Coordinates of C-alpha atoms in Angstrom, one line a residue:
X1419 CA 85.3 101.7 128.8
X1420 CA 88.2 99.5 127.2
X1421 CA 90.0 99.9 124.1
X1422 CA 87.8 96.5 122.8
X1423 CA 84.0 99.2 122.9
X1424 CA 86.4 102.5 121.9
X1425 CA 86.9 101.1 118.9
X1426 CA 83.8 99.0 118.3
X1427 CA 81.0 101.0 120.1
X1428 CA 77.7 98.8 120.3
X1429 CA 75.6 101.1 118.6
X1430 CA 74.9 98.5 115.6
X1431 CA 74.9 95.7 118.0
X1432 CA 72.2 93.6 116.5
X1433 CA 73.8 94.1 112.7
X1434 CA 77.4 93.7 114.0
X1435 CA 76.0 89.9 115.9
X1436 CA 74.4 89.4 113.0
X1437 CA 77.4 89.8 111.0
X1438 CA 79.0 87.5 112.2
X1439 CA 77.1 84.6 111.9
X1440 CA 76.5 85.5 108.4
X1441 CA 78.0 83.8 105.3
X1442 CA 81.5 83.9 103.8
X1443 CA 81.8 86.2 101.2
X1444 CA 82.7 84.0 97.5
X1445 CA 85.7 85.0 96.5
X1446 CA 86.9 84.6 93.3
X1447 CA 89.5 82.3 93.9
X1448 CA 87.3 80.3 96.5
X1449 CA 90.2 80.7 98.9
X1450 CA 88.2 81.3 102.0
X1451 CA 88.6 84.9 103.1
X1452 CA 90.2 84.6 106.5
X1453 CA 93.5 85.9 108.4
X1454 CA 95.1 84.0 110.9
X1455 CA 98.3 86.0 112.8
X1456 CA 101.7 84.0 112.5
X1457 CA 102.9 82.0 115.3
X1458 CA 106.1 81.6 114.5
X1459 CA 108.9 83.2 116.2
X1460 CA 109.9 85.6 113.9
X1461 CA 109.7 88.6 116.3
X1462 CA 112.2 86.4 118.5
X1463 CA 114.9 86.3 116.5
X1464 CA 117.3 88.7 117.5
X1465 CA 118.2 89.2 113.4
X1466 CA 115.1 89.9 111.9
X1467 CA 113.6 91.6 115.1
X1468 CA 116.2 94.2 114.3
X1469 CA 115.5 93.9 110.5
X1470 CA 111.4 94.8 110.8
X1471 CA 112.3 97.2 114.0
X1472 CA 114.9 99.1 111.9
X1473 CA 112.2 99.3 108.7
X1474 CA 109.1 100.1 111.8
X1475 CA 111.2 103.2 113.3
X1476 CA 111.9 104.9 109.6
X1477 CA 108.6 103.9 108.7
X1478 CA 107.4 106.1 112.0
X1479 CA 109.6 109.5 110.6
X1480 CA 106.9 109.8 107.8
X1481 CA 104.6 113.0 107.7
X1482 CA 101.2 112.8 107.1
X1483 CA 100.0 115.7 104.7
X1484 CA 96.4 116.4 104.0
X1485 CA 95.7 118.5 101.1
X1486 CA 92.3 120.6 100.7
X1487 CA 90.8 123.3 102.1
X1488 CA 89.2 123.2 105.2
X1489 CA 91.6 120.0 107.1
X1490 CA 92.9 122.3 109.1
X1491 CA 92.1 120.3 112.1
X1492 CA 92.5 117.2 110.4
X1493 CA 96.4 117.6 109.0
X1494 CA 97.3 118.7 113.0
X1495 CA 95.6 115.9 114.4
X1496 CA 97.2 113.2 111.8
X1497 CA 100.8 114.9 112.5
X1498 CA 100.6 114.7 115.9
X1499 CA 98.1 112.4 117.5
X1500 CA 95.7 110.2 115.4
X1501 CA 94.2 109.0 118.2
X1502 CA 94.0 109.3 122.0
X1503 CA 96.4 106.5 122.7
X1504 CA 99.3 107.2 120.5
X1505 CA 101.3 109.8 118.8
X1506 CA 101.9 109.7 115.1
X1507 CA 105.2 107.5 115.6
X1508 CA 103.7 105.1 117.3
X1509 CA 100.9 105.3 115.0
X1510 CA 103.5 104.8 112.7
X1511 CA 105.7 102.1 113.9
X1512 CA 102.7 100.1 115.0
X1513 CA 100.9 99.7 112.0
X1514 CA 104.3 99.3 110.2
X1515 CA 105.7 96.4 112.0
X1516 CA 101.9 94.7 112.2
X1517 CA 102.6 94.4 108.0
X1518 CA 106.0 93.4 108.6
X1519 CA 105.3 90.7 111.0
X1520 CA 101.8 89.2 109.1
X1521 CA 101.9 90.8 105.5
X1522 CA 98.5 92.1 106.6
X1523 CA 97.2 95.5 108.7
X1524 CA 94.4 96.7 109.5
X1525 CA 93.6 100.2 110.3
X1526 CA 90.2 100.9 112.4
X1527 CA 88.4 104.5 112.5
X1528 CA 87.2 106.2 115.7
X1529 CA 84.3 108.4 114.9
X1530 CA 82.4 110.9 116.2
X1531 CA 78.3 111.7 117.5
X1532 CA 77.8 112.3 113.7
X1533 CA 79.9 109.8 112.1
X1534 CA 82.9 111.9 111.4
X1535 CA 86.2 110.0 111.4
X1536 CA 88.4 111.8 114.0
X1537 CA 91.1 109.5 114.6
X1538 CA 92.4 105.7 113.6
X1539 CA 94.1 102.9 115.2
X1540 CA 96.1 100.5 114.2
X1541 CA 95.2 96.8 115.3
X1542 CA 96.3 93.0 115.9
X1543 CA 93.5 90.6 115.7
X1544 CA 94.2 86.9 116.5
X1545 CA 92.0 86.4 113.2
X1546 CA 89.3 87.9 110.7
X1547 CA 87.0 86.6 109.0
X1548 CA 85.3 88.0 105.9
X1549 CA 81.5 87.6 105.7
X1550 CA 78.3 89.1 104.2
X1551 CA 75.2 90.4 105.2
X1552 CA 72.4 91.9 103.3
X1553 CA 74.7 92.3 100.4
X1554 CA 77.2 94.3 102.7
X1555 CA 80.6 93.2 103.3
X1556 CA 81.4 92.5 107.0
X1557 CA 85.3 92.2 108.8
X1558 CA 84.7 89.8 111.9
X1559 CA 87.8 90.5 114.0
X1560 CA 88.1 87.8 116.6
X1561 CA 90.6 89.0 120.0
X1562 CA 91.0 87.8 123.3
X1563 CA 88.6 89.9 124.8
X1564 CA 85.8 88.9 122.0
X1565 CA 84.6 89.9 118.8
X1566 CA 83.6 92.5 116.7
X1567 CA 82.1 93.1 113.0
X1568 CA 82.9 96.6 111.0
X1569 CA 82.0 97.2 107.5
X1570 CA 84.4 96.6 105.2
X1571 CA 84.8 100.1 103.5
X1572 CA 85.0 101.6 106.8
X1573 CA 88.4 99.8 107.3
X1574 CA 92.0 100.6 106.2
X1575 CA 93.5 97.0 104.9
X1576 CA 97.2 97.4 104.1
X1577 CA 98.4 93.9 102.7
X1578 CA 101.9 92.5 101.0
X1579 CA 102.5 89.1 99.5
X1580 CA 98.6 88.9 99.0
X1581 CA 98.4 85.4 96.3
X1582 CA 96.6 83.0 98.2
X1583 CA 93.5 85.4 99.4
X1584 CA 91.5 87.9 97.3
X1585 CA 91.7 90.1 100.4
X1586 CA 94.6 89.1 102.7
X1587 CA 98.5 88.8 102.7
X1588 CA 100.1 85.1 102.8
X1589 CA 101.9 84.5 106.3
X1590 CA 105.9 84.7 106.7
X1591 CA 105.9 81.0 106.6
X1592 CA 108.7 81.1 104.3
X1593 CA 111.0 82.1 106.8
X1594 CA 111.3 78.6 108.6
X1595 CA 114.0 77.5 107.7
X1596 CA 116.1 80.4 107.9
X1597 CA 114.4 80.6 111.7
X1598 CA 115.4 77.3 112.4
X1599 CA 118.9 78.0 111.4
X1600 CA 119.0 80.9 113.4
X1601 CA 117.9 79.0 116.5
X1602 CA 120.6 75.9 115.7
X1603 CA 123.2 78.5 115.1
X1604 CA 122.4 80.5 118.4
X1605 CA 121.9 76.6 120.4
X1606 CA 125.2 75.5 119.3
X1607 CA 127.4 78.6 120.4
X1608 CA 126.1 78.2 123.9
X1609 CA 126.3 74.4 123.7
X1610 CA 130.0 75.3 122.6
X1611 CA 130.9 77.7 124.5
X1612 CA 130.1 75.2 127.7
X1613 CA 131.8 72.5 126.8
X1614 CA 134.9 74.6 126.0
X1615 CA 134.8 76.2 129.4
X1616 CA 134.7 73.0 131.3
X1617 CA 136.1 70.3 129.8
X1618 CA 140.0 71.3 130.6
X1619 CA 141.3 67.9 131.8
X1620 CA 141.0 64.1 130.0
X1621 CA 142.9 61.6 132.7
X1622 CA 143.1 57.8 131.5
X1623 CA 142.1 54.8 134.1
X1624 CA 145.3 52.7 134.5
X1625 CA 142.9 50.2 135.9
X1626 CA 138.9 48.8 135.3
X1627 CA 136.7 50.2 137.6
X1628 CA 133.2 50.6 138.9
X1629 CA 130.8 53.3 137.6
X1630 CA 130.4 54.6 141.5
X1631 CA 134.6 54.1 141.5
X1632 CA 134.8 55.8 138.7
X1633 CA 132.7 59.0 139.9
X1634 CA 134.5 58.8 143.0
X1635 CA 137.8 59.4 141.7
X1636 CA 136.9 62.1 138.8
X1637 CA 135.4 64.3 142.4
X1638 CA 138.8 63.5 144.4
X1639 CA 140.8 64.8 141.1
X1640 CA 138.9 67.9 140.9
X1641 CA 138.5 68.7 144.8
X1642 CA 142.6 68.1 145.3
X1643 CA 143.7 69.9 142.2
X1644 CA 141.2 72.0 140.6
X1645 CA 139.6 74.0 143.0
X1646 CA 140.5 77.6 144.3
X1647 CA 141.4 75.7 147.6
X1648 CA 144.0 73.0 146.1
X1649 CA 146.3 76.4 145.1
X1650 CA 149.9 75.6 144.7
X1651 CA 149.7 75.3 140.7
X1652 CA 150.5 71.1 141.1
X1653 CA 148.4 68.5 139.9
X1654 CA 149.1 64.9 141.9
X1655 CA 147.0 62.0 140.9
X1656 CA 147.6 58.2 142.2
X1657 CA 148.3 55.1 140.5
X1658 CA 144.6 55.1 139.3
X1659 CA 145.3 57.3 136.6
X1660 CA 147.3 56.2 134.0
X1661 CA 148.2 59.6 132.7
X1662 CA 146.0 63.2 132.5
X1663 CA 146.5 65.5 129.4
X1664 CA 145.5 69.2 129.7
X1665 CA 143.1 70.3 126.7
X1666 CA 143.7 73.6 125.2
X1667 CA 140.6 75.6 125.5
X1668 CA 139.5 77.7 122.6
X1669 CA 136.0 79.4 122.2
X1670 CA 133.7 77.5 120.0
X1671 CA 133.1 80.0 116.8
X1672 CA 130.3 79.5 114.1
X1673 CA 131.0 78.8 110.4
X1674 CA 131.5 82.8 109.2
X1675 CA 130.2 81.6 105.4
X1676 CA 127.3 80.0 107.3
X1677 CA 126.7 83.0 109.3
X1678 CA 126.8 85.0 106.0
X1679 CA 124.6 82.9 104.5
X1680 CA 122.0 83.0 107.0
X1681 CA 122.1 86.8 107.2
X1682 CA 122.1 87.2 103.5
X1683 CA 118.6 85.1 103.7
X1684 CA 117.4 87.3 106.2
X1685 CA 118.0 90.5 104.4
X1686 CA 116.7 89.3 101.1
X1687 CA 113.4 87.9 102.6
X1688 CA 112.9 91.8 104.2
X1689 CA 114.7 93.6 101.7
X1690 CA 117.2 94.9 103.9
X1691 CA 121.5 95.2 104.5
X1692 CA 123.3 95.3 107.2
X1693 CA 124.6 99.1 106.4
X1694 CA 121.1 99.8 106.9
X1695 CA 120.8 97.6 109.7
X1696 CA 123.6 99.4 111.6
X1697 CA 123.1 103.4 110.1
X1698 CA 125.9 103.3 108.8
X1699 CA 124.4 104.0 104.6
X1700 CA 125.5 106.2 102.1
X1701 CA 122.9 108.9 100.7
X1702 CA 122.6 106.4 97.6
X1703 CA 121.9 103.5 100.2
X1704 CA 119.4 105.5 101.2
X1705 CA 117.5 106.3 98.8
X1706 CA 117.4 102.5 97.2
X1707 CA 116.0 101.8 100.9
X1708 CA 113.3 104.4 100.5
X1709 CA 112.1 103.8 97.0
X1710 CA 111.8 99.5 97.7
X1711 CA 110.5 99.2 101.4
X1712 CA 109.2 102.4 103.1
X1713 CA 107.8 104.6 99.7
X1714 CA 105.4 101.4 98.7
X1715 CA 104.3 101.3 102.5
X1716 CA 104.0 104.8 102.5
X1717 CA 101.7 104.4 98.7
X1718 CA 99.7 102.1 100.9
X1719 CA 98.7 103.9 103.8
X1720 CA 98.1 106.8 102.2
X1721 CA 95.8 105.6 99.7
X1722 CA 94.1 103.7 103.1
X1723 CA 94.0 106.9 105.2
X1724 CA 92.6 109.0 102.4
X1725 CA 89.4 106.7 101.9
X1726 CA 89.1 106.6 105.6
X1727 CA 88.5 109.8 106.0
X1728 CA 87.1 111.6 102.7
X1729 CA 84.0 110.2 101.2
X1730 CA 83.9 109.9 97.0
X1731 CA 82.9 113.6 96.6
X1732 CA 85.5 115.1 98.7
X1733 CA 88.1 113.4 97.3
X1734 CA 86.7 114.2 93.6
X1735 CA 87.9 117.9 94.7
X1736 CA 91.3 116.9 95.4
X1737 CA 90.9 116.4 98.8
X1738 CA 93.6 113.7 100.0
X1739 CA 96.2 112.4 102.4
X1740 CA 100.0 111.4 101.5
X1741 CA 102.7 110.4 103.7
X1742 CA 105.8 111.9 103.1
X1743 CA 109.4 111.8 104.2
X1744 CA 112.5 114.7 104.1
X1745 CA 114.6 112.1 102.2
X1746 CA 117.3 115.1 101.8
X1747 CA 118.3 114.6 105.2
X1748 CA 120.4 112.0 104.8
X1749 CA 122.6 113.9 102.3
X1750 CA 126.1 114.6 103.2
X1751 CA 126.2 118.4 103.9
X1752 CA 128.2 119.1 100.6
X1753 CA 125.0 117.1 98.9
X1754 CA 122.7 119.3 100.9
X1755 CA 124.5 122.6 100.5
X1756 CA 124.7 121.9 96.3
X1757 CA 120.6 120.9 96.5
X1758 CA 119.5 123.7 98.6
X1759 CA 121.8 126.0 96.4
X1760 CA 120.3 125.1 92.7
X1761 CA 116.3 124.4 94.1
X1762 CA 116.2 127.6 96.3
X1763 CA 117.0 130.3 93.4
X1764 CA 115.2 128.3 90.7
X1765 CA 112.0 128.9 93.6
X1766 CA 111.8 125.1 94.1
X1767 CA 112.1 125.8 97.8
X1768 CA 111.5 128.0 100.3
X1769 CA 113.8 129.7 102.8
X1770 CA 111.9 127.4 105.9
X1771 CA 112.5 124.3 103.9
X1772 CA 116.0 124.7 103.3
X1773 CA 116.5 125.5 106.4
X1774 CA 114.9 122.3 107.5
X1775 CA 117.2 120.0 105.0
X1776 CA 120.1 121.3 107.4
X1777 CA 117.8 120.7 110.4
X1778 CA 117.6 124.3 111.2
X1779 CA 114.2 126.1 112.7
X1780 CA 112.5 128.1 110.7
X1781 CA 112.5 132.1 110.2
X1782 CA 110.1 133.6 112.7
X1783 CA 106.8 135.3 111.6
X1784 CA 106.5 133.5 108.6
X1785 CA 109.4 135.3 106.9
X1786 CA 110.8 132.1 105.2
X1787 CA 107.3 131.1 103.5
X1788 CA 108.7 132.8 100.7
X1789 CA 110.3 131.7 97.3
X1790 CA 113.1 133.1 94.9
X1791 CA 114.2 133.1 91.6
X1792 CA 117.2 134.4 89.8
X1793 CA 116.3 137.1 87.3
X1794 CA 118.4 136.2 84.5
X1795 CA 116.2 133.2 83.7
X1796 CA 113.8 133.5 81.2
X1797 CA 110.5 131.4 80.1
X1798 CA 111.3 129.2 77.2
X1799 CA 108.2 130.4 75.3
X1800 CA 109.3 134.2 75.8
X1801 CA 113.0 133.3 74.1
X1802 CA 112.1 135.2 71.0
X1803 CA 110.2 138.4 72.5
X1804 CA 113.4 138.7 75.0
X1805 CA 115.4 138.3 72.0
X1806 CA 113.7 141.0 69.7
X1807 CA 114.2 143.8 73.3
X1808 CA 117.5 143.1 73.1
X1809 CA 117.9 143.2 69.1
X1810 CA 119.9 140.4 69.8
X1811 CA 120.4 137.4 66.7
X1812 CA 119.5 134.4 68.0
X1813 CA 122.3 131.5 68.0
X1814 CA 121.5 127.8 66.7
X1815 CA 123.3 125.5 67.4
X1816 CA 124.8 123.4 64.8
X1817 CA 126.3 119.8 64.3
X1818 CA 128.2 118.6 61.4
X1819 CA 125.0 116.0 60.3
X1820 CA 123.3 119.4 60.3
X1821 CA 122.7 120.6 56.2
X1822 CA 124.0 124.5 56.0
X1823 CA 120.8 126.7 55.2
X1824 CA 121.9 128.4 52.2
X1825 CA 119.8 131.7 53.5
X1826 CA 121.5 132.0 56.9
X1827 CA 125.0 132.1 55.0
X1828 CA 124.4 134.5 52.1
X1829 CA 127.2 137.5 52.1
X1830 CA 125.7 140.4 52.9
X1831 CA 124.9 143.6 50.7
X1832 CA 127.7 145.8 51.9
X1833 CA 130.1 143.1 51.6
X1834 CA 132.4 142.8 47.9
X1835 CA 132.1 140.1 46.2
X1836 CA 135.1 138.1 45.2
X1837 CA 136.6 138.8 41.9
X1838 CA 136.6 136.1 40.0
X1839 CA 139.4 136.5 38.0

């Protein structure tokens, strides 16, 4: 059994051929519901392969976390191994540079006997198709191998860009021109490095002659003077050459404003800088990173997973799955040491997961699922009843724009009151 009946079993073979000769489903737009992949050569581009590798490998760090009781199971099988092929990372990274590269990914379940999702799969179709049958929404993925029809709900669609298509993410077309540039830009330092490494010699004809003359005395130059064999550092030529000037050889080098340009389009398209590009970010860097490209991914796929695997009900009672990422990693250790330092004794973390922010293991036998809190705090609402143990007066506060209340500043009994006089 391939991957292709893995993942679409032919137990609803007549529904699933049916399916796909059905109608397209009417969208509101009209647009017809299909996906095509893009066949351009984004993934060859040596700059924005990096771009959509470097966002694919962060994108593969992120932790799936199912909350609810009884996911026991579930939650250790998401973590580690979604599915029998791949490891959460390469889950991860997969499915991530799939909606890099077309704007549109597509998540497929693998069930059990009784219809249970146990695993998912992230895939690549050459195209889908959108159609409907007996008032159910179909997906007809088309492959090399064939084609295959899954209901709609059953699926995890993760889109971008999505304008055109009521269902589907617009392709990267956009990027043409900047790929085109890229390609000139890499054509012309290898035509320019070539011509700079053999063109060393221009020699004038003192006389007219022949093409086959002319061939015949450019060889006779080269073979008596500029081979390994002529040695002797001397060039001799005849009275056929008028004269032969040596051209200094310097390496052909591309516009650096052009190259900066072209860079800068890159990075704006993906959303991306070269500081990130090269790991080389600041914990602020960072963070902007997180929040614009990998959190709304994250959003996505969590949302996807969690209606993958949790019908309406359990998810009424809170049961869920959210990808997350230990963004306090990439502090500096005096950021780390000042945030593990004011969360821990306010009981905002745990011994483990401080421990974790500095990339330590944990305390054995559970002894760091615990959380502290300094004493000295005290509930807001409890302020007064603290106050009135300690027959303590309570101190406002005051600014000048404040008007002086008359009862808090009355002399007391035991004081004299100022003559008058």
């Amino acid at each position: 059994m391939g991957l292709f009946d893995k993942f679409f079993p032919k137990q609803n073979t007549t529904q699933a051929q049916e399916a796909q000769t059905a109608a397209y489903f009417q969208t509101l737009t009209g647009y017809t519901p299909a996906f095509t992949t893009y066949q351009g050569g984004l993934y060859e581009m040596d700059l924005t392969r990096s771009i959509i590798r470097t966002f694919a490998r962060h994108c593969g760090k992120l932790k799936p976390e199912v909350n609810g009781s009884g996911n026991e199971v579930l939650a250790r099988n998401l973590q580690n191994k979604p599915n029998p092929y791949q490891t959460t990372p390469q889950m991860l990274e997969r499915l991530a540079t799939i909606y890099e590269m077309h704007n549109t990914a597509f998540l497929v379940p693998l069930e059990d006997s009784l219809g249970k999702v146990t695993g998912v799969f992230p895939i690549m179709p050459q195209s889908a198709e959108l159609k409907e049958y007996n008032g159910k929404l179909f997906l007809v993925y088309h492959f090399g191998a064939g084609r295959a029809s899954i209901e709609f709900d059953r699926v995890g669609v993760i889109v971008q860009d999505q304008y055109k298509d009521d269902f589907f993410g617009d392709d990267n077309s956009a990027m043409d021109s900047t790929l085109s540039m890229i390609h000139a830009q890499h054509e012309g330092i290898v035509e320019g490095i070539k011509q700079s490494a053999h063109i060393r010699f221009i020699a004038k004809l003192a006389q007219t002659l022949k093409g086959h003359d002319i061939e015949e005395t450019r060889k006779r130059f080269i073979s008596e003077n500029l081979t390994t064999e002529s040695g002797g550092g001397v060039i001799m030529y005849d009275n056929k050459l008028e004269s032969v000037t040596p051209i200094e050889s310097k390496p052909w080098m591309v516009d650096a404003e052009q190259m900066a340009q072209i860079k800068s389009n890159a990075f704006n398209y993906f959303g991306c800088n070269e500081n990130i590009l090269q790991n080389n970010f600041t914990s602020d860097q960072w963070n902007a990173y997180y929040e614009g490209k990998i959190e709304p991914f994250a959003i996505k796929t969590s949302i996807a997973l969690t209606y993958m695997h949790f019908t309406e009900r359990e998810r009424a009672h809170g049961n869920n799955i959210i990808l997350t990422a230990n963004r306090l990693q990439y502090l500096s250790n005096e950021e780390k040491l000042a945030t593990v330092t004011q969360l821990f004794d306010r009981g905002m973390l745990m011994t483990d997961e401080g421990l974790d922010i500095f990339n330590m293991a944990p305390l054995p036998d559970g002894k760091g699922q615990k959380r502290f809190i300094r004493k000295e705090y005290v509930e807001y609402n409890e302020l007064t009843k603290e106050d009135e143990k300690e027959d303590i007066i309570p101190i406002v506060e005051m600014t000048s724009d404040d008007p002086p209340d008359e009862d808090a500043i009355q002399p007391d009994d035991d004081e004299e009151e100022p003559d008058e006089t």
